[in-house]
Amino acid sequence: MRITLQELELHRVAVSKAYAPGALDYQGAEFRQVGPLQVDAVAELVGSEIRIRGHLGTRLKASCDRCLGPVEIPVERDFDLFYRPMKAIAREEEVEIPEDELEVGFFSGDGIALANVVNEQVTLALPMKVVCRSECLGLCPACGADRNRETCQCSPVPQEDSPFASLKGE
Ligand SMILES: [Zn+2]
Ligand SMILES: [Zn+2]
């Protein structure tokens, strides 16, 4: 769905939409959407900019950075975004926006596509490091064995017999 300037000039636009897995094209992303994505947002004109704020929630599946096993990542994200018209950059009319608090993007044409906004927010919600669990041992770099399940012969895994070994945080 498209949020158009034409409509925003008349009134603010409230959107509530669910995207099934596969409905959004995440273009080569290293995750899959595995649950429905629900987005609820309100769009309005602020000067010449389109402001969209709201919330989205979904579930993603990605691979653990260490062992490549599947990791499910719940996403709940609030957003408050400003989109500036492309051609307005030249004749900058200063709109009072505390830049550090807000994310500013650009739009061209008659408005913005909700799917693009959602797509970007989901991509940003993915953590930099995806691990199945903090103590995941990962794969052996030499033979590729999953160290969570087997002990390979490449490098001896340090075995501590101390009764306190399991109590150590690190
Ligand atoms: Zn893992
Ligand atoms: Zn190995």
PDB file of C-alpha atoms and ligand atoms in Angstrom:
ATOM      1  CA  MET A   1       0.000   0.000   0.000  1.00  0.00           C
ATOM      2  CA  ARG A   2       1.106   3.517  -0.780  1.00  0.00           C
ATOM      3  CA  ILE A   3       0.820   6.505   1.523  1.00  0.00           C
ATOM      4  CA  THR A   4       0.315   9.440  -0.799  1.00  0.00           C
ATOM      5  CA  LEU A   5       0.840  13.159  -0.335  1.00  0.00           C
ATOM      6  CA  GLN A   6      -2.550  13.687  -1.906  1.00  0.00           C
ATOM      7  CA  GLU A   7      -4.256  11.849   0.920  1.00  0.00           C
ATOM      8  CA  LEU A   8      -1.995  13.240   3.636  1.00  0.00           C
ATOM      9  CA  GLU A   9      -2.855  16.770   2.575  1.00  0.00           C
ATOM     10  CA  LEU A  10      -6.439  16.004   3.542  1.00  0.00           C
ATOM     11  CA  HIS A  11      -5.901  14.104   6.766  1.00  0.00           C
ATOM     12  CA  ARG A  12      -3.498  11.879   8.644  1.00  0.00           C
ATOM     13  CA  VAL A  13      -3.524   8.263   7.609  1.00  0.00           C
ATOM     14  CA  ALA A  14      -3.749   5.377  10.050  1.00  0.00           C
ATOM     15  CA  VAL A  15      -2.558   2.017   8.783  1.00  0.00           C
ATOM     16  CA  SER A  16      -2.949  -1.427  10.259  1.00  0.00           C
ATOM     17  CA  LYS A  17      -1.640  -4.169   8.065  1.00  0.00           C
ATOM     18  CA  ALA A  18      -0.430  -7.741   8.316  1.00  0.00           C
ATOM     19  CA  TYR A  19       2.181  -9.134   5.932  1.00  0.00           C
ATOM     20  CA  ALA A  20       2.362 -12.912   5.672  1.00  0.00           C
ATOM     21  CA  PRO A  21       5.804 -14.540   5.449  1.00  0.00           C
ATOM     22  CA  GLY A  22       7.009 -14.133   1.878  1.00  0.00           C
ATOM     23  CA  ALA A  23       4.916 -11.037   1.196  1.00  0.00           C
ATOM     24  CA  LEU A  24       7.889  -8.740   1.711  1.00  0.00           C
ATOM     25  CA  ASP A  25      11.045  -9.131  -0.324  1.00  0.00           C
ATOM     26  CA  TYR A  26      14.028  -8.705   1.980  1.00  0.00           C
ATOM     27  CA  GLN A  27      16.437  -8.848  -0.989  1.00  0.00           C
ATOM     28  CA  GLY A  28      19.302 -11.122  -0.080  1.00  0.00           C
ATOM     29  CA  ALA A  29      18.954 -10.658   3.651  1.00  0.00           C
ATOM     30  CA  GLU A  30      20.366 -13.373   5.882  1.00  0.00           C
ATOM     31  CA  PHE A  31      17.076 -14.035   7.618  1.00  0.00           C
ATOM     32  CA  ARG A  32      13.575 -15.202   6.841  1.00  0.00           C
ATOM     33  CA  GLN A  33      10.316 -13.897   8.184  1.00  0.00           C
ATOM     34  CA  VAL A  34       8.591 -16.895   9.773  1.00  0.00           C
ATOM     35  CA  GLY A  35       5.549 -15.320  11.389  1.00  0.00           C
ATOM     36  CA  PRO A  36       3.020 -12.763  10.223  1.00  0.00           C
ATOM     37  CA  LEU A  37       4.250  -9.209  10.417  1.00  0.00           C
ATOM     38  CA  GLN A  38       1.819  -6.786  11.980  1.00  0.00           C
ATOM     39  CA  VAL A  39       2.354  -3.066  11.540  1.00  0.00           C
ATOM     40  CA  ASP A  40       0.263  -0.306  13.070  1.00  0.00           C
ATOM     41  CA  ALA A  41       1.236   3.237  12.222  1.00  0.00           C
ATOM     42  CA  VAL A  42       0.055   6.767  11.687  1.00  0.00           C
ATOM     43  CA  ALA A  43       1.331   8.954   8.857  1.00  0.00           C
ATOM     44  CA  GLU A  44       0.991  12.717   8.698  1.00  0.00           C
ATOM     45  CA  LEU A  45       2.478  15.701   6.958  1.00  0.00           C
ATOM     46  CA  VAL A  46       4.862  17.850   8.969  1.00  0.00           C
ATOM     47  CA  GLY A  47       5.747  20.781   6.759  1.00  0.00           C
ATOM     48  CA  SER A  48       6.831  19.108   3.544  1.00  0.00           C
ATOM     49  CA  GLU A  49       7.902  15.920   5.267  1.00  0.00           C
ATOM     50  CA  ILE A  50       6.014  12.716   5.834  1.00  0.00           C
ATOM     51  CA  ARG A  51       6.184  11.491   9.393  1.00  0.00           C
ATOM     52  CA  ILE A  52       5.381   7.861  10.106  1.00  0.00           C
ATOM     53  CA  ARG A  53       5.355   6.482  13.590  1.00  0.00           C
ATOM     54  CA  GLY A  54       4.102   3.247  14.944  1.00  0.00           C
ATOM     55  CA  HIS A  55       5.007  -0.264  15.883  1.00  0.00           C
ATOM     56  CA  LEU A  56       5.720  -3.518  14.150  1.00  0.00           C
ATOM     57  CA  GLY A  57       6.085  -7.046  15.377  1.00  0.00           C
ATOM     58  CA  THR A  58       7.104 -10.294  13.736  1.00  0.00           C
ATOM     59  CA  ARG A  59       9.342 -13.327  14.084  1.00  0.00           C
ATOM     60  CA  LEU A  60      12.477 -13.927  12.039  1.00  0.00           C
ATOM     61  CA  LYS A  61      14.650 -16.948  11.552  1.00  0.00           C
ATOM     62  CA  ALA A  62      18.370 -16.641  10.953  1.00  0.00           C
ATOM     63  CA  SER A  63      21.474 -18.793  11.311  1.00  0.00           C
ATOM     64  CA  CYS A  64      23.684 -18.747  14.383  1.00  0.00           C
ATOM     65  CA  ASP A  65      26.936 -16.921  13.542  1.00  0.00           C
ATOM     66  CA  ARG A  66      28.902 -19.597  15.373  1.00  0.00           C
ATOM     67  CA  CYS A  67      27.276 -22.983  14.696  1.00  0.00           C
ATOM     68  CA  LEU A  68      24.965 -22.098  11.754  1.00  0.00           C
ATOM     69  CA  GLY A  69      22.020 -23.619  13.620  1.00  0.00           C
ATOM     70  CA  PRO A  70      18.596 -21.972  13.282  1.00  0.00           C
ATOM     71  CA  VAL A  71      17.801 -19.062  15.602  1.00  0.00           C
ATOM     72  CA  GLU A  72      14.386 -17.582  16.036  1.00  0.00           C
ATOM     73  CA  ILE A  73      14.369 -13.841  16.673  1.00  0.00           C
ATOM     74  CA  PRO A  74      11.255 -12.092  17.926  1.00  0.00           C
ATOM     75  CA  VAL A  75      11.059  -8.502  16.681  1.00  0.00           C
ATOM     76  CA  GLU A  76       9.082  -5.780  18.404  1.00  0.00           C
ATOM     77  CA  ARG A  77      10.029  -2.345  17.167  1.00  0.00           C
ATOM     78  CA  ASP A  78       8.727   1.175  17.644  1.00  0.00           C
ATOM     79  CA  PHE A  79       9.601   3.680  14.978  1.00  0.00           C
ATOM     80  CA  ASP A  80       9.248   7.404  14.425  1.00  0.00           C
ATOM     81  CA  LEU A  81      10.492   8.332  10.968  1.00  0.00           C
ATOM     82  CA  PHE A  82      10.638  11.440   8.840  1.00  0.00           C
ATOM     83  CA  TYR A  83      10.818  11.328   5.050  1.00  0.00           C
ATOM     84  CA  ARG A  84      11.923  14.458   3.257  1.00  0.00           C
ATOM     85  CA  PRO A  85      10.956  15.087  -0.353  1.00  0.00           C
ATOM     86  CA  MET A  86      13.935  14.589  -2.696  1.00  0.00           C
ATOM     87  CA  LYS A  87      13.643  17.903  -4.481  1.00  0.00           C
ATOM     88  CA  ALA A  88      13.362  19.922  -1.278  1.00  0.00           C
ATOM     89  CA  ILE A  89      17.002  19.341  -0.421  1.00  0.00           C
ATOM     90  CA  ALA A  90      18.084  22.305  -2.532  1.00  0.00           C
ATOM     91  CA  ARG A  91      15.814  24.911  -0.962  1.00  0.00           C
ATOM     92  CA  GLU A  92      16.231  23.760   2.597  1.00  0.00           C
ATOM     93  CA  GLU A  93      13.503  25.249   4.741  1.00  0.00           C
ATOM     94  CA  GLU A  94      14.571  24.409   8.221  1.00  0.00           C
ATOM     95  CA  VAL A  95      12.005  22.353  10.019  1.00  0.00           C
ATOM     96  CA  GLU A  96      12.635  22.037  13.712  1.00  0.00           C
ATOM     97  CA  ILE A  97      13.730  18.458  14.206  1.00  0.00           C
ATOM     98  CA  PRO A  98      16.087  17.291  16.927  1.00  0.00           C
ATOM     99  CA  GLU A  99      18.240  15.341  14.488  1.00  0.00           C
ATOM    100  CA  ASP A 100      19.810  13.009  17.000  1.00  0.00           C
ATOM    101  CA  GLU A 101      16.472  11.608  18.101  1.00  0.00           C
ATOM    102  CA  LEU A 102      14.990  10.995  14.728  1.00  0.00           C
ATOM    103  CA  GLU A 103      15.761   9.081  11.623  1.00  0.00           C
ATOM    104  CA  VAL A 104      15.316  11.030   8.415  1.00  0.00           C
ATOM    105  CA  GLY A 105      14.906   9.404   5.041  1.00  0.00           C
ATOM    106  CA  PHE A 106      13.864  10.661   1.635  1.00  0.00           C
ATOM    107  CA  PHE A 107      11.001  10.019  -0.700  1.00  0.00           C
ATOM    108  CA  SER A 108      10.372  10.881  -4.307  1.00  0.00           C
ATOM    109  CA  GLY A 109       7.203  10.977  -6.337  1.00  0.00           C
ATOM    110  CA  ASP A 110       3.722  11.013  -4.869  1.00  0.00           C
ATOM    111  CA  GLY A 111       4.488   9.404  -1.530  1.00  0.00           C
ATOM    112  CA  ILE A 112       6.006   6.350   0.098  1.00  0.00           C
ATOM    113  CA  ALA A 113       5.338   2.631  -0.023  1.00  0.00           C
ATOM    114  CA  LEU A 114       4.545   1.176   3.366  1.00  0.00           C
ATOM    115  CA  ALA A 115       6.308  -2.064   2.401  1.00  0.00           C
ATOM    116  CA  ASN A 116       9.609  -0.196   1.941  1.00  0.00           C
ATOM    117  CA  VAL A 117       9.333   1.419   5.357  1.00  0.00           C
ATOM    118  CA  VAL A 118       8.535  -1.907   7.008  1.00  0.00           C
ATOM    119  CA  ASN A 119      11.250  -3.744   5.113  1.00  0.00           C
ATOM    120  CA  GLU A 120      13.887  -1.285   6.277  1.00  0.00           C
ATOM    121  CA  GLN A 121      12.732  -1.369   9.889  1.00  0.00           C
ATOM    122  CA  VAL A 122      12.798  -5.166  10.021  1.00  0.00           C
ATOM    123  CA  THR A 123      16.301  -5.231   8.551  1.00  0.00           C
ATOM    124  CA  LEU A 124      17.467  -2.695  11.147  1.00  0.00           C
ATOM    125  CA  ALA A 125      15.919  -4.755  13.936  1.00  0.00           C
ATOM    126  CA  LEU A 126      18.153  -7.738  13.256  1.00  0.00           C
ATOM    127  CA  PRO A 127      20.944  -7.888  15.844  1.00  0.00           C
ATOM    128  CA  MET A 128      24.527  -7.426  14.599  1.00  0.00           C
ATOM    129  CA  LYS A 129      25.470 -10.775  16.072  1.00  0.00           C
ATOM    130  CA  VAL A 130      23.073 -13.678  15.886  1.00  0.00           C
ATOM    131  CA  VAL A 131      23.838 -16.514  18.283  1.00  0.00           C
ATOM    132  CA  CYS A 132      21.605 -19.444  19.239  1.00  0.00           C
ATOM    133  CA  ARG A 133      22.710 -19.095  22.868  1.00  0.00           C
ATOM    134  CA  SER A 134      25.470 -17.127  24.544  1.00  0.00           C
ATOM    135  CA  GLU A 135      27.468 -20.263  25.394  1.00  0.00           C
ATOM    136  CA  CYS A 136      27.317 -21.713  21.864  1.00  0.00           C
ATOM    137  CA  LEU A 137      30.714 -23.281  21.106  1.00  0.00           C
ATOM    138  CA  GLY A 138      30.408 -22.936  17.334  1.00  0.00           C
ATOM    139  CA  LEU A 139      32.024 -25.002  14.625  1.00  0.00           C
ATOM    140  CA  CYS A 140      35.617 -26.159  14.637  1.00  0.00           C
ATOM    141  CA  PRO A 141      37.437 -23.926  12.126  1.00  0.00           C
ATOM    142  CA  ALA A 142      39.604 -26.867  11.064  1.00  0.00           C
ATOM    143  CA  CYS A 143      37.180 -29.762  10.504  1.00  0.00           C
ATOM    144  CA  GLY A 144      33.777 -28.088  10.765  1.00  0.00           C
ATOM    145  CA  ALA A 145      32.527 -30.292  13.596  1.00  0.00           C
ATOM    146  CA  ASP A 146      29.758 -28.810  15.721  1.00  0.00           C
ATOM    147  CA  ARG A 147      31.525 -28.398  19.041  1.00  0.00           C
ATOM    148  CA  ASN A 148      28.204 -28.287  20.842  1.00  0.00           C
ATOM    149  CA  ARG A 149      27.655 -31.935  19.914  1.00  0.00           C
ATOM    150  CA  GLU A 150      31.063 -33.489  19.498  1.00  0.00           C
ATOM    151  CA  THR A 151      34.664 -33.068  20.494  1.00  0.00           C
ATOM    152  CA  CYS A 152      36.882 -33.301  17.459  1.00  0.00           C
ATOM    153  CA  GLN A 153      40.566 -34.175  17.466  1.00  0.00           C
ATOM    154  CA  CYS A 154      41.829 -30.900  15.983  1.00  0.00           C
ATOM    155  CA  SER A 155      42.371 -28.953  19.158  1.00  0.00           C
ATOM    156  CA  PRO A 156      41.878 -30.180  22.670  1.00  0.00           C
ATOM    157  CA  VAL A 157      38.921 -28.494  24.339  1.00  0.00           C
ATOM    158  CA  PRO A 158      40.155 -27.307  27.725  1.00  0.00           C
ATOM    159  CA  GLN A 159      38.598 -29.490  30.374  1.00  0.00           C
ATOM    160  CA  GLU A 160      38.554 -28.056  33.833  1.00  0.00           C
ATOM    161  CA  ASP A 161      38.027 -30.483  36.633  1.00  0.00           C
ATOM    162  CA  SER A 162      37.689 -27.796  39.199  1.00  0.00           C
ATOM    163  CA  PRO A 163      34.346 -28.036  40.986  1.00  0.00           C
ATOM    164  CA  PHE A 164      33.987 -24.301  40.424  1.00  0.00           C
ATOM    165  CA  ALA A 165      34.415 -24.477  36.652  1.00  0.00           C
ATOM    166  CA  SER A 166      30.695 -24.508  36.000  1.00  0.00           C
ATOM    167  CA  LEU A 167      30.137 -21.559  38.318  1.00  0.00           C
ATOM    168  CA  LYS A 168      32.437 -19.224  36.428  1.00  0.00           C
ATOM    169  CA  GLY A 169      30.623 -16.666  34.374  1.00  0.00           C
ATOM    170  CA  GLU A 170      33.338 -16.438  31.760  1.00  0.00           C
TER     171      GLU A 170
HETATM  172 ZN    ZN B   1      25.040 -21.628  17.793  1.00  0.00          ZN
HETATM  173 ZN    ZN B   2      37.935 -30.116  14.405  1.00  0.00          ZN
END
